[in-house]
PDB file of C-alpha atoms in Angstrom:
ATOM      1  CA  MET A 840      57.316 -18.879 183.613  1.00 49.00           C
ATOM      2  CA  ASP A 841      54.493 -19.580 186.111  1.00 52.00           C
ATOM      3  CA  ASN A 842      56.041 -20.436 189.484  1.00 57.00           C
ATOM      4  CA  ARG A 843      52.783 -20.578 191.424  1.00 64.00           C
ATOM      5  CA  ARG A 844      52.230 -23.801 193.351  1.00 68.00           C
ATOM      6  CA  PRO A 845      49.287 -25.823 192.014  1.00 68.00           C
ATOM      7  CA  ARG A 846      46.189 -25.846 194.197  1.00 81.00           C
ATOM      8  CA  ARG A 847      43.896 -28.114 192.213  1.00 89.00           C
ATOM      9  CA  ALA A 848      44.313 -31.419 190.427  1.00 91.00           C
ATOM     10  CA  ARG A 849      44.115 -29.942 186.933  1.00 91.00           C
ATOM     11  CA  GLU A 850      47.108 -27.714 187.740  1.00 92.00           C
ATOM     12  CA  THR A 851      49.445 -30.521 188.845  1.00 94.00           C
ATOM     13  CA  GLN A 852      52.313 -31.634 186.675  1.00 94.00           C
ATOM     14  CA  LEU A 853      51.066 -35.217 186.513  1.00 94.00           C
ATOM     15  CA  ILE A 854      47.531 -34.369 185.372  1.00 95.00           C
ATOM     16  CA  ARG A 855      48.774 -31.805 182.889  1.00 95.00           C
ATOM     17  CA  ARG A 856      51.219 -34.371 181.522  1.00 95.00           C
ATOM     18  CA  LEU A 857      48.490 -37.003 181.201  1.00 95.00           C
ATOM     19  CA  GLU A 858      46.204 -34.553 179.413  1.00 96.00           C
ATOM     20  CA  ALA A 859      48.979 -33.490 177.027  1.00 96.00           C
ATOM     21  CA  GLU A 860      49.848 -37.116 176.381  1.00 96.00           C
ATOM     22  CA  TRP A 861      46.225 -37.840 175.585  1.00 96.00           C
ATOM     23  CA  GLN A 862      46.016 -34.930 173.160  1.00 96.00           C
ATOM     24  CA  ALA A 863      48.862 -36.497 171.206  1.00 96.00           C
ATOM     25  CA  LEU A 864      47.468 -40.027 171.468  1.00 96.00           C
ATOM     26  CA  ALA A 865      43.734 -39.504 170.932  1.00 96.00           C
ATOM     27  CA  ARG A 866      43.862 -39.015 167.167  1.00 95.00           C
ATOM     28  CA  SER A 867      47.158 -40.769 166.546  1.00 96.00           C
ATOM     29  CA  ARG A 868      47.484 -43.388 163.835  1.00 96.00           C
ATOM     30  CA  TRP A 869      48.544 -45.905 166.475  1.00 95.00           C
ATOM     31  CA  LEU A 870      45.302 -45.610 168.438  1.00 96.00           C
ATOM     32  CA  ARG A 871      43.095 -45.346 165.336  1.00 97.00           C
ATOM     33  CA  GLU A 872      44.530 -48.577 163.966  1.00 97.00           C
ATOM     34  CA  ARG A 873      44.188 -50.292 167.353  1.00 96.00           C
ATOM     35  CA  LEU A 874      40.555 -49.189 167.579  1.00 97.00           C
ATOM     36  CA  GLN A 875      39.875 -50.668 164.155  1.00 97.00           C
ATOM     37  CA  SER A 876      41.362 -53.949 165.357  1.00 97.00           C
ATOM     38  CA  TRP A 877      39.385 -53.877 168.606  1.00 97.00           C
ATOM     39  CA  ALA A 878      36.143 -53.069 166.786  1.00 97.00           C
ATOM     40  CA  THR A 879      36.367 -56.211 164.663  1.00 97.00           C
ATOM     41  CA  GLU A 880      36.124 -58.235 167.873  1.00 96.00           C
ATOM     42  CA  ASP A 881      33.971 -55.940 170.000  1.00 96.00           C
ATOM     43  CA  PRO A 882      31.465 -53.442 168.535  1.00 96.00           C
ATOM     44  CA  ARG A 883      31.432 -51.545 171.834  1.00 96.00           C
ATOM     45  CA  LEU A 884      34.822 -50.152 170.797  1.00 97.00           C
ATOM     46  CA  ALA A 885      33.851 -49.103 167.290  1.00 97.00           C
ATOM     47  CA  PHE A 886      35.068 -45.496 167.293  1.00 97.00           C
ATOM     48  CA  ALA A 887      37.065 -43.521 164.766  1.00 96.00           C
ATOM     49  CA  ASP A 888      39.501 -42.199 167.355  1.00 97.00           C
ATOM     50  CA  GLY A 889      40.101 -41.690 171.054  1.00 97.00           C
ATOM     51  CA  VAL A 890      38.190 -38.429 171.181  1.00 97.00           C
ATOM     52  CA  GLU A 891      34.975 -40.143 170.098  1.00 97.00           C
ATOM     53  CA  LEU A 892      35.552 -43.051 172.461  1.00 97.00           C
ATOM     54  CA  VAL A 893      36.121 -40.926 175.571  1.00 96.00           C
ATOM     55  CA  ALA A 894      33.178 -38.670 174.718  1.00 95.00           C
ATOM     56  CA  ALA A 895      30.910 -41.722 174.526  1.00 93.00           C
ATOM     57  CA  ALA A 896      32.335 -43.195 177.735  1.00 93.00           C
ATOM     58  CA  GLN A 897      31.709 -39.943 179.629  1.00 90.00           C
ATOM     59  CA  ARG A 898      28.207 -39.153 178.280  1.00 87.00           C
ATOM     60  CA  ARG A 899      25.595 -37.829 180.647  1.00 79.00           C
ATOM     61  CA  ASP A 900      22.541 -38.169 178.394  1.00 76.00           C
ATOM     62  CA  VAL A 901      22.144 -41.917 178.887  1.00 72.00           C
ATOM     63  CA  SER A 902      19.364 -43.963 180.433  1.00 72.00           C
ATOM     64  CA  SER A 903      21.672 -45.787 182.853  1.00 72.00           C
ATOM     65  CA  TRP A 904      25.236 -45.871 184.116  1.00 72.00           C
ATOM     66  CA  ARG A 905      25.496 -49.383 182.738  1.00 76.00           C
ATOM     67  CA  GLU A 906      24.724 -48.115 179.231  1.00 78.00           C
ATOM     68  CA  ARG A 907      27.417 -45.457 179.439  1.00 81.00           C
ATOM     69  CA  ASP A 908      29.896 -47.862 181.023  1.00 90.00           C
ATOM     70  CA  GLN A 909      29.756 -50.335 178.142  1.00 92.00           C
ATOM     71  CA  VAL A 910      32.817 -48.648 176.654  1.00 95.00           C
ATOM     72  CA  LEU A 911      34.803 -48.766 179.893  1.00 95.00           C
ATOM     73  CA  ALA A 912      33.736 -52.369 180.495  1.00 94.00           C
ATOM     74  CA  ALA A 913      35.000 -53.327 177.037  1.00 95.00           C
ATOM     75  CA  LEU A 914      38.322 -51.611 177.692  1.00 96.00           C
ATOM     76  CA  LEU A 915      38.731 -53.365 181.042  1.00 95.00           C
ATOM     77  CA  GLU A 916      38.320 -56.727 179.346  1.00 94.00           C
ATOM     78  CA  ARG A 917      41.424 -55.894 177.310  1.00 94.00           C
ATOM     79  CA  VAL A 918      43.501 -54.388 180.098  1.00 93.00           C
ATOM     80  CA  PRO A 919      45.288 -57.635 181.145  1.00 91.00           C
ATOM     81  CA  ASP A 920      46.796 -58.078 177.677  1.00 91.00           C
ATOM     82  CA  ASP A 921      46.934 -54.566 176.258  1.00 93.00           C
ATOM     83  CA  VAL A 922      48.701 -51.626 177.898  1.00 93.00           C
ATOM     84  CA  LEU A 923      47.057 -49.213 175.466  1.00 95.00           C
ATOM     85  CA  ALA A 924      43.616 -50.292 176.653  1.00 96.00           C
ATOM     86  CA  LYS A 925      44.655 -49.458 180.206  1.00 95.00           C
ATOM     87  CA  ARG A 926      45.857 -46.005 179.139  1.00 96.00           C
ATOM     88  CA  VAL A 927      42.573 -45.281 177.357  1.00 97.00           C
ATOM     89  CA  ALA A 928      40.616 -46.552 180.363  1.00 96.00           C
ATOM     90  CA  LEU A 929      42.621 -44.238 182.600  1.00 96.00           C
ATOM     91  CA  GLN A 930      41.609 -41.303 180.421  1.00 96.00           C
ATOM     92  CA  VAL A 931      37.959 -42.316 180.664  1.00 96.00           C
ATOM     93  CA  VAL A 932      37.995 -42.207 184.482  1.00 95.00           C
ATOM     94  CA  LEU A 933      40.314 -39.196 184.769  1.00 95.00           C
ATOM     95  CA  PRO A 934      37.550 -36.646 185.559  1.00 92.00           C
ATOM     96  CA  GLY A 935      36.534 -38.678 188.597  1.00 91.00           C
ATOM     97  CA  LEU A 936      40.150 -38.996 189.697  1.00 94.00           C
ATOM     98  CA  LYS A 937      40.651 -35.235 189.487  1.00 93.00           C
ATOM     99  CA  SER A 938      37.598 -34.746 191.655  1.00 89.00           C
ATOM    100  CA  LEU A 939      38.984 -37.255 194.152  1.00 89.00           C
ATOM    101  CA  ILE A 940      42.339 -35.462 194.266  1.00 91.00           C
ATOM    102  CA  ASP A 941      40.601 -32.172 194.980  1.00 89.00           C
ATOM    103  CA  ARG A 942      38.422 -33.656 197.725  1.00 83.00           C
ATOM    104  CA  ILE A 943      41.286 -35.073 199.791  1.00 78.00           C
ATOM    105  CA  ARG A 944      42.819 -32.736 202.354  1.00 70.00           C
ATOM    106  CA  GLY A 945      46.434 -33.309 203.302  1.00 67.00           C
ATOM    107  CA  TRP A 946      49.680 -34.064 201.538  1.00 78.00           C
ATOM    108  CA  ASP A 947      50.932 -31.738 198.855  1.00 85.00           C
ATOM    109  CA  VAL A 948      48.572 -31.613 195.865  1.00 89.00           C
ATOM    110  CA  GLU A 949      51.283 -33.083 193.641  1.00 91.00           C
ATOM    111  CA  GLU A 950      51.658 -35.971 196.103  1.00 89.00           C
ATOM    112  CA  ARG A 951      47.894 -36.459 196.192  1.00 89.00           C
ATOM    113  CA  ALA A 952      47.752 -36.583 192.408  1.00 92.00           C
ATOM    114  CA  ALA A 953      50.566 -39.129 192.256  1.00 93.00           C
ATOM    115  CA  ARG A 954      48.962 -41.352 194.897  1.00 91.00           C
ATOM    116  CA  VAL A 955      45.482 -41.235 193.374  1.00 93.00           C
ATOM    117  CA  VAL A 956      46.634 -41.935 189.820  1.00 94.00           C
ATOM    118  CA  ALA A 957      48.945 -44.751 190.946  1.00 93.00           C
ATOM    119  CA  ALA A 958      46.104 -46.316 192.923  1.00 92.00           C
ATOM    120  CA  ALA A 959      43.729 -45.950 189.974  1.00 94.00           C
ATOM    121  CA  VAL A 960      46.128 -47.770 187.641  1.00 93.00           C
ATOM    122  CA  GLU A 961      46.242 -50.674 190.102  1.00 92.00           C
ATOM    123  CA  VAL A 962      42.468 -50.627 190.485  1.00 93.00           C
ATOM    124  CA  LEU A 963      41.930 -50.739 186.722  1.00 94.00           C
ATOM    125  CA  ALA A 964      43.935 -53.956 186.608  1.00 91.00           C
ATOM    126  CA  TRP A 965      42.081 -55.319 189.646  1.00 89.00           C
ATOM    127  CA  CYS A 966      38.661 -54.512 188.152  1.00 87.00           C
ATOM    128  CA  ALA A 967      39.690 -56.156 184.891  1.00 87.00           C
ATOM    129  CA  ALA A 968      40.461 -59.369 186.785  1.00 83.00           C
ATOM    130  CA  GLN A 969      37.414 -59.201 189.077  1.00 79.00           C
ATOM    131  CA  PRO A 970      34.208 -58.762 187.033  1.00 71.00           C
ATOM    132  CA  ALA A 971      31.154 -57.613 189.003  1.00 69.00           C
ATOM    133  CA  GLY A 972      27.668 -56.272 188.508  1.00 72.00           C
ATOM    134  CA  THR A 973      28.596 -52.809 189.757  1.00 77.00           C
ATOM    135  CA  PRO A 974      29.158 -50.205 186.988  1.00 82.00           C
ATOM    136  CA  PRO A 975      32.923 -50.087 186.370  1.00 88.00           C
ATOM    137  CA  SER A 976      33.239 -46.297 186.551  1.00 87.00           C
ATOM    138  CA  PHE A 977      31.918 -46.379 190.108  1.00 84.00           C
ATOM    139  CA  ARG A 978      34.041 -49.419 191.022  1.00 86.00           C
ATOM    140  CA  VAL A 979      37.190 -47.649 189.870  1.00 90.00           C
ATOM    141  CA  TYR A 980      36.321 -44.446 191.733  1.00 88.00           C
ATOM    142  CA  GLU A 981      35.296 -46.119 194.991  1.00 85.00           C
ATOM    143  CA  ASN A 982      38.140 -48.647 195.132  1.00 88.00           C
ATOM    144  CA  THR A 983      40.699 -45.944 194.297  1.00 91.00           C
ATOM    145  CA  ARG A 984      39.248 -43.816 197.070  1.00 87.00           C
ATOM    146  CA  ARG A 985      39.473 -46.704 199.533  1.00 83.00           C
ATOM    147  CA  ARG A 986      43.091 -47.460 198.658  1.00 85.00           C
ATOM    148  CA  VAL A 987      44.141 -43.840 199.063  1.00 85.00           C
ATOM    149  CA  LEU A 988      42.347 -43.544 202.393  1.00 78.00           C
ATOM    150  CA  ARG A 989      43.892 -46.775 203.642  1.00 75.00           C
ATOM    151  CA  ALA A 990      47.285 -45.325 202.752  1.00 75.00           C
ATOM    152  CA  ALA A 991      46.334 -42.224 204.725  1.00 64.00           C
ATOM    153  CA  VAL A 992      45.391 -44.319 207.745  1.00 56.00           C
ATOM    154  CA  ARG A 993      48.705 -46.188 207.595  1.00 61.00           C
ATOM    155  CA  ASP A 994      50.674 -42.982 207.241  1.00 59.00           C
ATOM    156  CA  ARG A 995      49.645 -41.293 210.473  1.00 46.00           C
ATOM    157  CA  ALA A 996      52.465 -38.789 210.176  1.00 45.00           C
ATOM    158  CA  GLU A 997      50.474 -36.953 207.502  1.00 46.00           C
ATOM    159  CA  PRO A 998      47.231 -35.200 208.541  1.00 46.00           C
ATOM    160  CA  VAL A 999      45.266 -36.601 205.599  1.00 49.00           C
ATOM    161  CA  VAL A1000      41.477 -36.541 205.815  1.00 46.00           C
ATOM    162  CA  PHE A1001      38.485 -36.942 203.555  1.00 46.00           C
ATOM    163  CA  ARG A1002      35.045 -35.480 204.035  1.00 44.00           C
ATOM    164  CA  ASP A1003      33.831 -38.891 205.160  1.00 43.00           C
ATOM    165  CA  ASP A1004      34.919 -40.695 208.318  1.00 37.00           C
ATOM    166  CA  LEU A1005      38.040 -42.835 207.916  1.00 32.00           C
ATOM    167  CA  SER A1006      36.756 -45.526 210.260  1.00 35.00           C
ATOM    168  CA  ASP A1007      35.269 -47.538 207.410  1.00 36.00           C
ATOM    169  CA  VAL A1008      38.709 -48.191 205.942  1.00 33.00           C
ATOM    170  CA  GLU A1009      40.599 -49.080 209.114  1.00 34.00           C
ATOM    171  CA  GLY A1010      41.732 -52.665 209.063  1.00 35.00           C
ATOM    172  CA  THR A1011      40.361 -53.391 205.593  1.00 35.00           C
ATOM    173  CA  ASP A1012      43.506 -54.643 203.927  1.00 37.00           C
ATOM    174  CA  ASN A1013      41.939 -58.013 203.138  1.00 40.00           C
ATOM    175  CA  PRO A1014      42.072 -58.159 199.314  1.00 37.00           C
ATOM    176  CA  ASN A1015      38.977 -60.352 199.264  1.00 40.00           C
ATOM    177  CA  ARG A1016      36.818 -57.825 201.053  1.00 43.00           C
ATOM    178  CA  PRO A1017      35.981 -55.478 198.141  1.00 44.00           C
ATOM    179  CA  GLY A1018      34.399 -58.272 196.137  1.00 51.00           C
ATOM    180  CA  ALA A1019      32.403 -59.485 199.130  1.00 51.00           C
ATOM    181  CA  ASP A1020      31.217 -55.959 199.851  1.00 58.00           C
ATOM    182  CA  GLU A1021      30.133 -55.522 196.264  1.00 61.00           C
ATOM    183  CA  GLN A1022      28.187 -58.776 196.314  1.00 64.00           C
ATOM    184  CA  ARG A1023      26.287 -57.718 199.424  1.00 71.00           C
ATOM    185  CA  LEU A1024      25.588 -54.304 197.945  1.00 69.00           C
ATOM    186  CA  ASP A1025      24.380 -55.850 194.698  1.00 72.00           C
ATOM    187  CA  GLU A1026      21.987 -58.089 196.660  1.00 77.00           C
ATOM    188  CA  LEU A1027      20.600 -55.100 198.562  1.00 81.00           C
ATOM    189  CA  ILE A1028      20.283 -53.067 195.366  1.00 80.00           C
ATOM    190  CA  ASP A1029      18.374 -55.920 193.755  1.00 81.00           C
ATOM    191  CA  TRP A1030      16.017 -56.079 196.768  1.00 83.00           C
ATOM    192  CA  VAL A1031      15.294 -52.335 196.602  1.00 84.00           C
ATOM    193  CA  ARG A1032      14.793 -52.498 192.840  1.00 82.00           C
ATOM    194  CA  THR A1033      12.438 -55.478 193.055  1.00 84.00           C
ATOM    195  CA  HIS A1034      10.391 -54.517 196.100  1.00 78.00           C
ATOM    196  CA  GLY A1035      10.319 -50.809 195.357  1.00 79.00           C
ATOM    197  CA  ARG A1036       9.706 -51.338 191.644  1.00 80.00           C
ATOM    198  CA  VAL A1037      12.265 -48.676 190.782  1.00 83.00           C
ATOM    199  CA  HIS A1038      14.934 -48.493 188.092  1.00 82.00           C
ATOM    200  CA  GLU A1039      18.270 -50.149 188.885  1.00 79.00           C
ATOM    201  CA  ASN A1040      20.029 -46.768 188.867  1.00 78.00           C
ATOM    202  CA  ALA A1041      17.585 -45.418 191.446  1.00 82.00           C
ATOM    203  CA  ALA A1042      18.014 -48.480 193.648  1.00 83.00           C
ATOM    204  CA  ARG A1043      21.783 -48.176 193.414  1.00 80.00           C
ATOM    205  CA  LEU A1044      21.607 -44.487 194.302  1.00 83.00           C
ATOM    206  CA  VAL A1045      19.555 -45.206 197.433  1.00 85.00           C
ATOM    207  CA  VAL A1046      21.710 -48.087 198.642  1.00 82.00           C
ATOM    208  CA  LEU A1047      25.138 -46.592 197.988  1.00 78.00           C
ATOM    209  CA  THR A1048      24.393 -43.217 199.555  1.00 80.00           C
ATOM    210  CA  ARG A1049      22.251 -44.405 202.464  1.00 79.00           C
ATOM    211  CA  ALA A1050      24.633 -47.229 203.386  1.00 72.00           C
ATOM    212  CA  GLY A1051      27.476 -44.749 203.688  1.00 62.00           C
ATOM    213  CA  VAL A1052      29.464 -46.284 200.827  1.00 65.00           C
ATOM    214  CA  VAL A1053      29.632 -42.957 199.031  1.00 72.00           C
ATOM    215  CA  SER A1054      28.171 -39.499 199.470  1.00 77.00           C
ATOM    216  CA  VAL A1055      25.819 -37.882 196.983  1.00 80.00           C
ATOM    217  CA  ASP A1056      28.533 -35.370 196.103  1.00 78.00           C
ATOM    218  CA  GLU A1057      31.047 -38.144 195.423  1.00 71.00           C
ATOM    219  CA  LEU A1058      28.563 -40.047 193.301  1.00 73.00           C
ATOM    220  CA  ALA A1059      27.827 -36.865 191.374  1.00 75.00           C
ATOM    221  CA  ALA A1060      31.544 -36.439 190.691  1.00 67.00           C
ATOM    222  CA  ALA A1061      31.921 -40.057 189.610  1.00 64.00           C
ATOM    223  CA  THR A1062      28.869 -40.123 187.326  1.00 66.00           C
ATOM    224  CA  GLY A1063      28.837 -36.565 185.990  1.00 67.00           C
ATOM    225  CA  VAL A1064      25.299 -35.884 187.246  1.00 75.00           C
ATOM    226  CA  HIS A1065      24.526 -32.800 189.354  1.00 81.00           C
ATOM    227  CA  ALA A1066      24.290 -33.582 193.077  1.00 81.00           C
ATOM    228  CA  GLN A1067      20.887 -31.927 193.479  1.00 86.00           C
ATOM    229  CA  THR A1068      19.513 -34.006 190.622  1.00 86.00           C
ATOM    230  CA  LEU A1069      20.699 -37.160 192.377  1.00 86.00           C
ATOM    231  CA  ARG A1070      19.091 -36.067 195.646  1.00 88.00           C
ATOM    232  CA  GLN A1071      15.764 -35.539 193.891  1.00 89.00           C
ATOM    233  CA  ARG A1072      16.010 -38.951 192.230  1.00 86.00           C
ATOM    234  CA  ARG A1073      16.822 -40.555 195.579  1.00 87.00           C
ATOM    235  CA  LEU A1074      13.840 -38.899 197.246  1.00 89.00           C
ATOM    236  CA  ARG A1075      11.465 -40.141 194.544  1.00 87.00           C
ATOM    237  CA  ALA A1076      12.900 -43.659 194.730  1.00 86.00           C
ATOM    238  CA  GLU A1077      12.635 -43.787 198.514  1.00 85.00           C
ATOM    239  CA  ARG A1078       9.012 -42.683 198.357  1.00 85.00           C
ATOM    240  CA  ARG A1079       8.224 -45.495 195.954  1.00 84.00           C
ATOM    241  CA  VAL A1080      10.001 -48.028 198.142  1.00 82.00           C
ATOM    242  CA  ARG A1081       8.087 -46.904 201.233  1.00 81.00           C
ATOM    243  CA  GLN A1082       4.783 -46.996 199.357  1.00 80.00           C
ATOM    244  CA  SER A1083       5.463 -50.456 197.934  1.00 76.00           C
ATOM    245  CA  VAL A1084       6.501 -51.878 201.312  1.00 68.00           C
ATOM    246  CA  ALA A1085       3.439 -50.352 202.986  1.00 66.00           C
ATOM    247  CA  LEU A1086       1.113 -51.879 200.400  1.00 63.00           C
ATOM    248  CA  ALA A1087       2.710 -55.287 200.839  1.00 57.00           C
ATOM    249  CA  ARG A1088       1.908 -55.371 204.565  1.00 55.00           C
TER     250      ARG A1088
END
């Protein structure tokens, strides 16, 4: 029996239990039949089993995050009325959650895993009820991160930190704020995309990382794209924006 204390998210009891549960569920008759039912109403969920669905929802070889997130978006639409949809959605975002657990410093790793997963389950329901233009995989990651950090700020007895400054989450318990923030970000992203004549993904990359909403490393973890690749894309996009603005003067 291995009595070593877990040091990373994938070694925690909760994550191992979720992964084992998914192995049993992914190709189960229950999920296959539910997918057939879902597919009759929504072709975005037309998959033979859970393995195919999650693979499609976590693809990296796509032209945009929005394209990849079609599967997650379809699941979120069903979350309010279908607990199975929420469980499948949780599996889709699990890689990002494991990265988030590993990036937090403080608490026992088992406690971190429990807090992050619990927050993510709440966020999935919140995102399902609050549609927005932001890709859902990023919304789930960022809002889960914010909730966990707010909990850290409230619980001063625990020396919990994140690589970013905690000041941006102090006093942000207003439930209406996330939606307002997202609207402002979407407006700025649209401005960069239009005036810089860059792809929406590039505009989003520039705005989110330069505005301090998320670091390049965090965005890499959430999207499955290498951090250096994102930095190169950001540099190219910023050059185009500067050139376009200069020409317009």
